[in-house]
């Protein structure tokens, strides 16, 4: 595809020299070169995880969560350390990385066979880079690859802006007491998932150092006042301290995005206690109670099987980093694929999918059956995910406002009188 695009550009250049200006030349490229990381590195990483876990002997006991036990268990095939994102802390991600590396070395032959197709992609892309003299197809002097670590900070406010109906409940449940929240926003307290003060200080320090030493403002960013990023960077550069004041915003948005990827809390003790209290006087037989707990256990097992794990988050962050940090120019379109992958892996946050809600709904269904002889279908109205509706409304608002600004807020450049310029992403 890249070779075809280069050939198209060469033909277009010849046609332009002859006086022709093809319509295809007006269109932006359909693929970005850094997408090679998504079709090769990302998929290869997921395949490595699958192969390593497939070769584990699940009926053998593991050696605990200490690093030596994790290394031993990963090497002999007992267990791959890979906790759920919602239950993981910073140390768990280091342990998961060590476990995956050791497990990969222990299954090197099987892993090598599995990732051959993805290595072919890398080989073909490397051949193109060698033949082309670089990854850039157009003006190479304006698109020189350079280390731009703050790209991994800018991505989180972008996610939060477009998906704040999804992220907001996790943030609110961490900082607002449960009784003060509307029922459809209650997910069980996520306060215990806040980073420890020492961890937060270290991460904030690293973010601040990244902003101080590696902030890059591409000439194109401040050269075109039609793009929203022009005005964002004008705010960040208005005073030397503003870019540092944005660091806590990056931190908070990043925490919220990762917590949303983790899903609901796995332990909802307060609601479980209140649920038991509400149901202790209800006329439910012991068999119904056992069936209720069995259904809740099965639902939790299914939820855990499909929940996002630390290994996926590590591969996702690695791929996102590789695809962004070499671009000195900040553009929202660079973040589309990372956002899509993140959004597609978000679990449902419907109130009825929490363990306590599942049990309460099952008990209420049993009581309803005893009293009226109706089936459980009457409780399906409680399974609505209101956040999806809010997200849809938010997307509609963003689209309407964007179209309104584009159509009605036109302006003219003094150097191009009579030509209407319009705002765009």
GROMACS .gro file of C-alpha atoms in nm:
model
  425
    1UNK     CA    1   0.000   0.000   0.000
    2UNK     CA    2   0.282   0.238   0.086
    3UNK     CA    3   0.461   0.161  -0.240
    4UNK     CA    4   0.138   0.220  -0.430
    5UNK     CA    5   0.089   0.556  -0.259
    6UNK     CA    6   0.443   0.662  -0.347
    7UNK     CA    7   0.384   0.565  -0.710
    8UNK     CA    8   0.061   0.768  -0.711
    9UNK     CA    9   0.248   1.072  -0.580
   10UNK     CA   10   0.515   1.035  -0.850
   11UNK     CA   11   0.251   1.014  -1.122
   12UNK     CA   12   0.069   1.313  -0.973
   13UNK     CA   13   0.391   1.516  -0.980
   14UNK     CA   14   0.439   1.438  -1.350
   15UNK     CA   15   0.077   1.527  -1.425
   16UNK     CA   16   0.109   1.855  -1.238
   17UNK     CA   17   0.415   1.940  -1.443
   18UNK     CA   18   0.199   1.888  -1.755
   19UNK     CA   19  -0.075   2.113  -1.621
   20UNK     CA   20  -0.307   1.849  -1.471
   21UNK     CA   21  -0.413   1.847  -1.106
   22UNK     CA   22  -0.576   1.512  -1.018
   23UNK     CA   23  -0.849   1.498  -0.754
   24UNK     CA   24  -0.672   1.219  -0.569
   25UNK     CA   25  -0.391   1.461  -0.493
   26UNK     CA   26  -0.630   1.667  -0.284
   27UNK     CA   27  -0.707   1.376  -0.050
   28UNK     CA   28  -0.509   1.294   0.263
   29UNK     CA   29  -0.340   0.954   0.286
   30UNK     CA   30  -0.567   0.675   0.407
   31UNK     CA   31  -0.305   0.511   0.625
   32UNK     CA   32  -0.045   0.655   0.856
   33UNK     CA   33   0.300   0.497   0.845
   34UNK     CA   34   0.303   0.435   1.219
   35UNK     CA   35   0.001   0.206   1.181
   36UNK     CA   36   0.260  -0.064   1.120
   37UNK     CA   37   0.288  -0.085   1.497
   38UNK     CA   38  -0.083  -0.173   1.526
   39UNK     CA   39  -0.086  -0.439   1.256
   40UNK     CA   40   0.246  -0.591   1.362
   41UNK     CA   41   0.357  -0.511   1.718
   42UNK     CA   42   0.012  -0.492   1.879
   43UNK     CA   43  -0.124  -0.809   1.720
   44UNK     CA   44   0.204  -0.993   1.770
   45UNK     CA   45   0.201  -0.898   2.139
   46UNK     CA   46  -0.152  -1.030   2.183
   47UNK     CA   47  -0.055  -1.350   2.002
   48UNK     CA   48   0.245  -1.397   2.232
   49UNK     CA   49   0.018  -1.364   2.535
   50UNK     CA   50  -0.224  -1.618   2.391
   51UNK     CA   51   0.048  -1.874   2.313
   52UNK     CA   52   0.220  -1.838   2.649
   53UNK     CA   53  -0.106  -1.875   2.842
   54UNK     CA   54  -0.217  -2.168   2.627
   55UNK     CA   55   0.098  -2.358   2.723
   56UNK     CA   56   0.046  -2.305   3.096
   57UNK     CA   57  -0.048  -2.608   3.307
   58UNK     CA   58  -0.345  -2.462   3.490
   59UNK     CA   59  -0.383  -2.749   3.740
   60UNK     CA   60  -0.038  -2.694   3.890
   61UNK     CA   61  -0.001  -2.470   4.193
   62UNK     CA   62   0.186  -2.144   4.144
   63UNK     CA   63   0.449  -2.005   4.378
   64UNK     CA   64   0.271  -1.693   4.505
   65UNK     CA   65   0.311  -1.332   4.399
   66UNK     CA   66   0.674  -1.270   4.499
   67UNK     CA   67   0.902  -1.200   4.204
   68UNK     CA   68   1.101  -1.522   4.245
   69UNK     CA   69   0.783  -1.728   4.260
   70UNK     CA   70   0.648  -1.550   3.950
   71UNK     CA   71   0.969  -1.617   3.757
   72UNK     CA   72   0.970  -1.982   3.863
   73UNK     CA   73   0.604  -2.032   3.781
   74UNK     CA   74   0.635  -1.860   3.443
   75UNK     CA   75   0.941  -2.064   3.348
   76UNK     CA   76   0.803  -2.407   3.437
   77UNK     CA   77   0.460  -2.332   3.296
   78UNK     CA   78   0.268  -2.327   3.622
   79UNK     CA   79   0.113  -1.982   3.596
   80UNK     CA   80   0.145  -1.653   3.408
   81UNK     CA   81   0.102  -1.360   3.643
   82UNK     CA   82  -0.166  -1.144   3.483
   83UNK     CA   83  -0.413  -0.975   3.722
   84UNK     CA   84  -0.717  -0.781   3.611
   85UNK     CA   85  -0.660  -0.412   3.543
   86UNK     CA   86  -0.917  -0.317   3.806
   87UNK     CA   87  -0.726  -0.513   4.071
   88UNK     CA   88  -0.371  -0.421   3.963
   89UNK     CA   89  -0.131  -0.171   4.116
   90UNK     CA   90   0.194  -0.039   3.974
   91UNK     CA   91   0.397  -0.332   4.105
   92UNK     CA   92   0.161  -0.575   3.933
   93UNK     CA   93   0.246  -0.433   3.591
   94UNK     CA   94   0.617  -0.488   3.650
   95UNK     CA   95   0.545  -0.843   3.768
   96UNK     CA   96   0.325  -0.906   3.465
   97UNK     CA   97   0.598  -0.783   3.229
   98UNK     CA   98   0.855  -1.009   3.397
   99UNK     CA   99   0.617  -1.304   3.385
  100UNK     CA  100   0.547  -1.254   3.014
  101UNK     CA  101   0.914  -1.218   2.924
  102UNK     CA  102   1.009  -1.534   3.117
  103UNK     CA  103   0.709  -1.723   2.977
  104UNK     CA  104   0.804  -1.616   2.624
  105UNK     CA  105   1.161  -1.740   2.671
  106UNK     CA  106   1.030  -2.070   2.805
  107UNK     CA  107   0.807  -2.111   2.497
  108UNK     CA  108   1.039  -1.948   2.245
  109UNK     CA  109   0.982  -2.199   1.963
  110UNK     CA  110   0.602  -2.186   1.982
  111UNK     CA  111   0.607  -1.806   2.011
  112UNK     CA  112   0.842  -1.771   1.714
  113UNK     CA  113   0.615  -1.978   1.491
  114UNK     CA  114   0.309  -1.782   1.602
  115UNK     CA  115   0.444  -1.435   1.522
  116UNK     CA  116   0.593  -1.514   1.179
  117UNK     CA  117   0.304  -1.343   0.990
  118UNK     CA  118   0.352  -1.024   1.188
  119UNK     CA  119   0.726  -1.028   1.138
  120UNK     CA  120   0.661  -1.046   0.763
  121UNK     CA  121   0.474  -0.715   0.794
  122UNK     CA  122   0.772  -0.561   0.972
  123UNK     CA  123   1.014  -0.698   0.711
  124UNK     CA  124   0.811  -0.555   0.423
  125UNK     CA  125   0.780  -0.220   0.596
  126UNK     CA  126   1.153  -0.217   0.675
  127UNK     CA  127   1.226  -0.287   0.308
  128UNK     CA  128   1.011   0.010   0.207
  129UNK     CA  129   1.188   0.240   0.457
  130UNK     CA  130   1.526   0.129   0.319
  131UNK     CA  131   1.415   0.177  -0.042
  132UNK     CA  132   1.244   0.512   0.027
  133UNK     CA  133   1.524   0.649   0.244
  134UNK     CA  134   1.283   0.704   0.533
  135UNK     CA  135   0.918   0.666   0.629
  136UNK     CA  136   0.807   1.005   0.495
  137UNK     CA  137   0.647   1.026   0.150
  138UNK     CA  138   0.616   1.403   0.118
  139UNK     CA  139   0.833   1.688   0.247
  140UNK     CA  140   1.084   1.505   0.464
  141UNK     CA  141   1.228   1.826   0.608
  142UNK     CA  142   0.896   1.902   0.779
  143UNK     CA  143   0.830   1.549   0.904
  144UNK     CA  144   1.155   1.444   1.064
  145UNK     CA  145   1.105   1.177   1.328
  146UNK     CA  146   1.206   1.288   1.677
  147UNK     CA  147   1.147   1.178   2.034
  148UNK     CA  148   0.828   1.345   2.159
  149UNK     CA  149   0.729   1.185   2.490
  150UNK     CA  150   0.458   1.442   2.582
  151UNK     CA  151   0.241   1.281   2.314
  152UNK     CA  152   0.167   1.015   2.578
  153UNK     CA  153   0.040   1.292   2.805
  154UNK     CA  154  -0.178   1.471   2.550
  155UNK     CA  155  -0.362   1.150   2.467
  156UNK     CA  156  -0.545   1.125   2.802
  157UNK     CA  157  -0.731   1.459   2.794
  158UNK     CA  158  -0.833   1.366   2.440
  159UNK     CA  159  -0.980   1.036   2.562
  160UNK     CA  160  -1.151   1.209   2.854
  161UNK     CA  161  -1.306   1.476   2.635
  162UNK     CA  162  -1.459   1.235   2.387
  163UNK     CA  163  -1.558   0.968   2.641
  164UNK     CA  164  -1.619   1.159   2.962
  165UNK     CA  165  -1.968   1.000   3.007
  166UNK     CA  166  -1.782   0.668   3.037
  167UNK     CA  167  -1.487   0.788   3.246
  168UNK     CA  168  -1.678   1.025   3.476
  169UNK     CA  169  -1.846   0.755   3.691
  170UNK     CA  170  -1.510   0.606   3.793
  171UNK     CA  171  -1.370   0.946   3.888
  172UNK     CA  172  -1.686   1.049   4.073
  173UNK     CA  173  -1.704   0.720   4.267
  174UNK     CA  174  -1.347   0.781   4.383
  175UNK     CA  175  -1.392   1.137   4.510
  176UNK     CA  176  -1.763   1.168   4.594
  177UNK     CA  177  -1.938   0.971   4.872
  178UNK     CA  178  -2.178   0.709   4.735
  179UNK     CA  179  -2.498   0.853   4.896
  180UNK     CA  180  -2.442   1.184   4.714
  181UNK     CA  181  -2.435   1.025   4.370
  182UNK     CA  182  -2.741   0.940   4.157
  183UNK     CA  183  -2.813   0.568   4.151
  184UNK     CA  184  -2.722   0.526   3.783
  185UNK     CA  185  -2.372   0.664   3.858
  186UNK     CA  186  -2.296   0.439   4.154
  187UNK     CA  187  -2.042   0.172   4.070
  188UNK     CA  188  -1.915   0.092   4.416
  189UNK     CA  189  -1.641   0.306   4.565
  190UNK     CA  190  -1.326   0.320   4.355
  191UNK     CA  191  -1.138   0.517   4.619
  192UNK     CA  192  -0.926   0.214   4.706
  193UNK     CA  193  -0.805   0.215   4.343
  194UNK     CA  194  -0.650   0.559   4.371
  195UNK     CA  195  -0.271   0.546   4.344
  196UNK     CA  196  -0.072   0.555   4.665
  197UNK     CA  197   0.074   0.900   4.747
  198UNK     CA  198   0.432   0.785   4.685
  199UNK     CA  199   0.338   0.638   4.347
  200UNK     CA  200   0.143   0.949   4.250
  201UNK     CA  201   0.437   1.174   4.343
  202UNK     CA  202   0.681   0.969   4.133
  203UNK     CA  203   0.450   0.963   3.830
  204UNK     CA  204   0.379   1.336   3.857
  205UNK     CA  205   0.752   1.405   3.882
  206UNK     CA  206   0.820   1.200   3.568
  207UNK     CA  207   0.541   1.378   3.384
  208UNK     CA  208   0.674   1.718   3.490
  209UNK     CA  209   1.025   1.625   3.375
  210UNK     CA  210   0.884   1.509   3.042
  211UNK     CA  211   0.703   1.840   2.993
  212UNK     CA  212   1.010   2.042   3.095
  213UNK     CA  213   1.271   1.865   2.885
  214UNK     CA  214   1.081   1.727   2.588
  215UNK     CA  215   0.796   1.964   2.497
  216UNK     CA  216   0.808   2.017   2.121
  217UNK     CA  217   0.597   2.274   1.939
  218UNK     CA  218   0.603   2.196   1.569
  219UNK     CA  219   0.607   2.502   1.338
  220UNK     CA  220   0.288   2.377   1.171
  221UNK     CA  221   0.105   2.379   1.506
  222UNK     CA  222   0.126   2.757   1.542
  223UNK     CA  223   0.116   2.834   1.171
  224UNK     CA  224  -0.249   2.753   1.101
  225UNK     CA  225  -0.521   2.914   1.313
  226UNK     CA  226  -0.792   2.701   1.155
  227UNK     CA  227  -0.707   2.402   1.375
  228UNK     CA  228  -0.822   2.363   1.735
  229UNK     CA  229  -0.473   2.254   1.844
  230UNK     CA  230  -0.349   2.602   1.750
  231UNK     CA  231  -0.561   2.755   2.026
  232UNK     CA  232  -0.483   2.480   2.279
  233UNK     CA  233  -0.111   2.538   2.241
  234UNK     CA  234  -0.154   2.914   2.253
  235UNK     CA  235  -0.308   2.865   2.597
  236UNK     CA  236  -0.032   2.627   2.707
  237UNK     CA  237   0.236   2.871   2.589
  238UNK     CA  238   0.071   3.187   2.722
  239UNK     CA  239   0.272   3.163   3.044
  240UNK     CA  240   0.572   2.938   3.122
  241UNK     CA  241   0.391   2.786   3.421
  242UNK     CA  242   0.072   2.686   3.241
  243UNK     CA  243   0.222   2.376   3.080
  244UNK     CA  244   0.327   2.254   3.424
  245UNK     CA  245  -0.016   2.325   3.572
  246UNK     CA  246  -0.157   2.092   3.307
  247UNK     CA  247   0.042   1.795   3.445
  248UNK     CA  248  -0.217   1.706   3.715
  249UNK     CA  249  -0.483   1.716   3.443
  250UNK     CA  250  -0.285   1.464   3.237
  251UNK     CA  251  -0.246   1.248   3.547
  252UNK     CA  252  -0.614   1.255   3.641
  253UNK     CA  253  -0.735   1.189   3.288
  254UNK     CA  254  -0.492   0.901   3.249
  255UNK     CA  255  -0.603   0.743   3.577
  256UNK     CA  256  -0.969   0.772   3.477
  257UNK     CA  257  -0.911   0.620   3.133
  258UNK     CA  258  -0.724   0.321   3.278
  259UNK     CA  259  -0.987   0.267   3.549
  260UNK     CA  260  -1.261   0.271   3.284
  261UNK     CA  261  -1.066   0.005   3.096
  262UNK     CA  262  -1.055  -0.203   3.414
  263UNK     CA  263  -1.429  -0.193   3.466
  264UNK     CA  264  -1.636  -0.220   3.782
  265UNK     CA  265  -1.479  -0.294   4.122
  266UNK     CA  266  -1.450  -0.665   4.188
  267UNK     CA  267  -1.546  -0.623   4.552
  268UNK     CA  268  -1.857  -0.429   4.653
  269UNK     CA  269  -1.870  -0.504   5.026
  270UNK     CA  270  -2.085  -0.213   5.136
  271UNK     CA  271  -2.358  -0.286   4.887
  272UNK     CA  272  -2.336  -0.659   4.958
  273UNK     CA  273  -2.396  -0.598   5.327
  274UNK     CA  274  -2.690  -0.370   5.260
  275UNK     CA  275  -2.830  -0.623   5.015
  276UNK     CA  276  -2.807  -0.903   5.271
  277UNK     CA  277  -2.977  -0.684   5.527
  278UNK     CA  278  -3.258  -0.598   5.292
  279UNK     CA  279  -3.316  -0.960   5.206
  280UNK     CA  280  -3.280  -1.130   5.542
  281UNK     CA  281  -3.651  -1.108   5.623
  282UNK     CA  282  -3.778  -1.196   5.276
  283UNK     CA  283  -3.949  -1.534   5.222
  284UNK     CA  284  -3.674  -1.701   5.020
  285UNK     CA  285  -3.585  -2.067   5.058
  286UNK     CA  286  -3.230  -2.190   5.116
  287UNK     CA  287  -3.229  -2.345   4.770
  288UNK     CA  288  -3.312  -2.009   4.613
  289UNK     CA  289  -3.035  -1.843   4.812
  290UNK     CA  290  -2.786  -2.107   4.691
  291UNK     CA  291  -2.906  -2.062   4.333
  292UNK     CA  292  -2.872  -1.686   4.369
  293UNK     CA  293  -2.511  -1.712   4.491
  294UNK     CA  294  -2.435  -1.967   4.220
  295UNK     CA  295  -2.569  -1.732   3.953
  296UNK     CA  296  -2.366  -1.444   4.094
  297UNK     CA  297  -2.051  -1.660   4.101
  298UNK     CA  298  -2.107  -1.769   3.741
  299UNK     CA  299  -2.168  -1.409   3.634
  300UNK     CA  300  -1.848  -1.297   3.810
  301UNK     CA  301  -1.651  -1.580   3.649
  302UNK     CA  302  -1.778  -1.484   3.303
  303UNK     CA  303  -1.706  -1.117   3.370
  304UNK     CA  304  -1.351  -1.195   3.484
  305UNK     CA  305  -1.289  -1.414   3.179
  306UNK     CA  306  -1.378  -1.123   2.949
  307UNK     CA  307  -1.232  -0.844   3.164
  308UNK     CA  308  -0.924  -0.650   3.058
  309UNK     CA  309  -0.602  -0.782   3.208
  310UNK     CA  310  -0.272  -0.616   3.280
  311UNK     CA  311  -0.096  -0.790   2.990
  312UNK     CA  312  -0.332  -0.629   2.738
  313UNK     CA  313  -0.281  -0.284   2.892
  314UNK     CA  314   0.098  -0.324   2.871
  315UNK     CA  315   0.085  -0.423   2.502
  316UNK     CA  316  -0.163  -0.144   2.431
  317UNK     CA  317   0.050   0.122   2.600
  318UNK     CA  318   0.365  -0.004   2.428
  319UNK     CA  319   0.201   0.011   2.085
  320UNK     CA  320   0.046   0.352   2.150
  321UNK     CA  321   0.382   0.485   2.264
  322UNK     CA  322   0.564   0.356   1.956
  323UNK     CA  323   0.301   0.503   1.724
  324UNK     CA  324   0.300   0.850   1.884
  325UNK     CA  325   0.633   0.949   2.036
  326UNK     CA  326   0.815   0.976   1.703
  327UNK     CA  327   0.572   1.242   1.573
  328UNK     CA  328   0.668   1.600   1.659
  329UNK     CA  329   0.334   1.729   1.528
  330UNK     CA  330   0.030   1.701   1.757
  331UNK     CA  331  -0.286   1.615   1.564
  332UNK     CA  332  -0.611   1.457   1.689
  333UNK     CA  333  -0.616   1.218   1.393
  334UNK     CA  334  -0.307   1.047   1.533
  335UNK     CA  335  -0.515   0.946   1.834
  336UNK     CA  336  -0.808   0.790   1.649
  337UNK     CA  337  -0.681   0.432   1.644
  338UNK     CA  338  -0.558   0.435   2.007
  339UNK     CA  339  -0.898   0.569   2.114
  340UNK     CA  340  -1.087   0.311   1.907
  341UNK     CA  341  -0.888   0.020   2.051
  342UNK     CA  342  -0.936   0.158   2.402
  343UNK     CA  343  -1.308   0.215   2.352
  344UNK     CA  344  -1.371  -0.129   2.202
  345UNK     CA  345  -1.217  -0.294   2.509
  346UNK     CA  346  -1.418  -0.101   2.765
  347UNK     CA  347  -1.646  -0.330   2.967
  348UNK     CA  348  -2.010  -0.251   3.021
  349UNK     CA  349  -2.070  -0.042   3.333
  350UNK     CA  350  -2.441  -0.111   3.367
  351UNK     CA  351  -2.549  -0.095   3.732
  352UNK     CA  352  -2.706  -0.440   3.703
  353UNK     CA  353  -2.372  -0.601   3.623
  354UNK     CA  354  -2.220  -0.535   3.966
  355UNK     CA  355  -2.210  -0.844   4.189
  356UNK     CA  356  -2.443  -0.696   4.450
  357UNK     CA  357  -2.692  -0.582   4.186
  358UNK     CA  358  -2.694  -0.924   4.024
  359UNK     CA  359  -2.777  -1.083   4.357
  360UNK     CA  360  -3.040  -0.823   4.445
  361UNK     CA  361  -3.207  -0.861   4.106
  362UNK     CA  362  -3.211  -1.238   4.139
  363UNK     CA  363  -3.363  -1.223   4.490
  364UNK     CA  364  -3.625  -0.972   4.381
  365UNK     CA  365  -3.708  -1.194   4.085
  366UNK     CA  366  -3.756  -1.494   4.315
  367UNK     CA  367  -3.981  -1.293   4.543
  368UNK     CA  368  -4.178  -1.170   4.245
  369UNK     CA  369  -4.216  -1.526   4.117
  370UNK     CA  370  -4.346  -1.651   4.451
  371UNK     CA  371  -4.599  -1.371   4.478
  372UNK     CA  372  -4.718  -1.350   4.119
  373UNK     CA  373  -4.583  -1.650   3.932
  374UNK     CA  374  -4.412  -1.433   3.670
  375UNK     CA  375  -4.085  -1.510   3.494
  376UNK     CA  376  -3.755  -1.330   3.530
  377UNK     CA  377  -3.797  -1.132   3.211
  378UNK     CA  378  -3.963  -0.853   3.406
  379UNK     CA  379  -3.625  -0.750   3.550
  380UNK     CA  380  -3.459  -0.686   3.219
  381UNK     CA  381  -3.542  -0.317   3.233
  382UNK     CA  382  -3.280  -0.285   3.506
  383UNK     CA  383  -3.006  -0.398   3.267
  384UNK     CA  384  -2.987  -0.075   3.071
  385UNK     CA  385  -2.648   0.092   3.045
  386UNK     CA  386  -2.738   0.459   3.079
  387UNK     CA  387  -2.380   0.563   3.010
  388UNK     CA  388  -2.417   0.444   2.651
  389UNK     CA  389  -2.712   0.677   2.606
  390UNK     CA  390  -2.520   0.965   2.760
  391UNK     CA  391  -2.221   0.889   2.539
  392UNK     CA  392  -2.444   0.892   2.230
  393UNK     CA  393  -2.593   1.225   2.332
  394UNK     CA  394  -2.245   1.366   2.396
  395UNK     CA  395  -2.118   1.253   2.055
  396UNK     CA  396  -2.421   1.417   1.894
  397UNK     CA  397  -2.352   1.742   2.077
  398UNK     CA  398  -1.986   1.739   1.971
  399UNK     CA  399  -2.083   1.676   1.608
  400UNK     CA  400  -2.350   1.947   1.605
  401UNK     CA  401  -2.119   2.206   1.763
  402UNK     CA  402  -1.833   2.113   1.529
  403UNK     CA  403  -2.054   2.143   1.222
  404UNK     CA  404  -2.198   2.473   1.346
  405UNK     CA  405  -1.852   2.622   1.399
  406UNK     CA  406  -1.732   2.495   1.063
  407UNK     CA  407  -2.032   2.634   0.874
  408UNK     CA  408  -2.099   2.959   1.058
  409UNK     CA  409  -1.771   3.081   1.206
  410UNK     CA  410  -1.580   3.136   0.886
  411UNK     CA  411  -1.315   3.408   0.864
  412UNK     CA  412  -1.065   3.547   0.615
  413UNK     CA  413  -0.690   3.568   0.613
  414UNK     CA  414  -0.552   3.910   0.523
  415UNK     CA  415  -0.312   3.748   0.277
  416UNK     CA  416  -0.603   3.565   0.105
  417UNK     CA  417  -0.893   3.816   0.085
  418UNK     CA  418  -1.224   3.679  -0.038
  419UNK     CA  419  -1.146   3.319   0.063
  420UNK     CA  420  -1.337   3.187   0.364
  421UNK     CA  421  -1.128   2.990   0.614
  422UNK     CA  422  -1.304   2.744   0.842
  423UNK     CA  423  -1.224   2.583   1.176
  424UNK     CA  424  -1.150   2.213   1.181
  425UNK     CA  425  -0.988   1.943   1.393
   0.00000   0.00000   0.00000
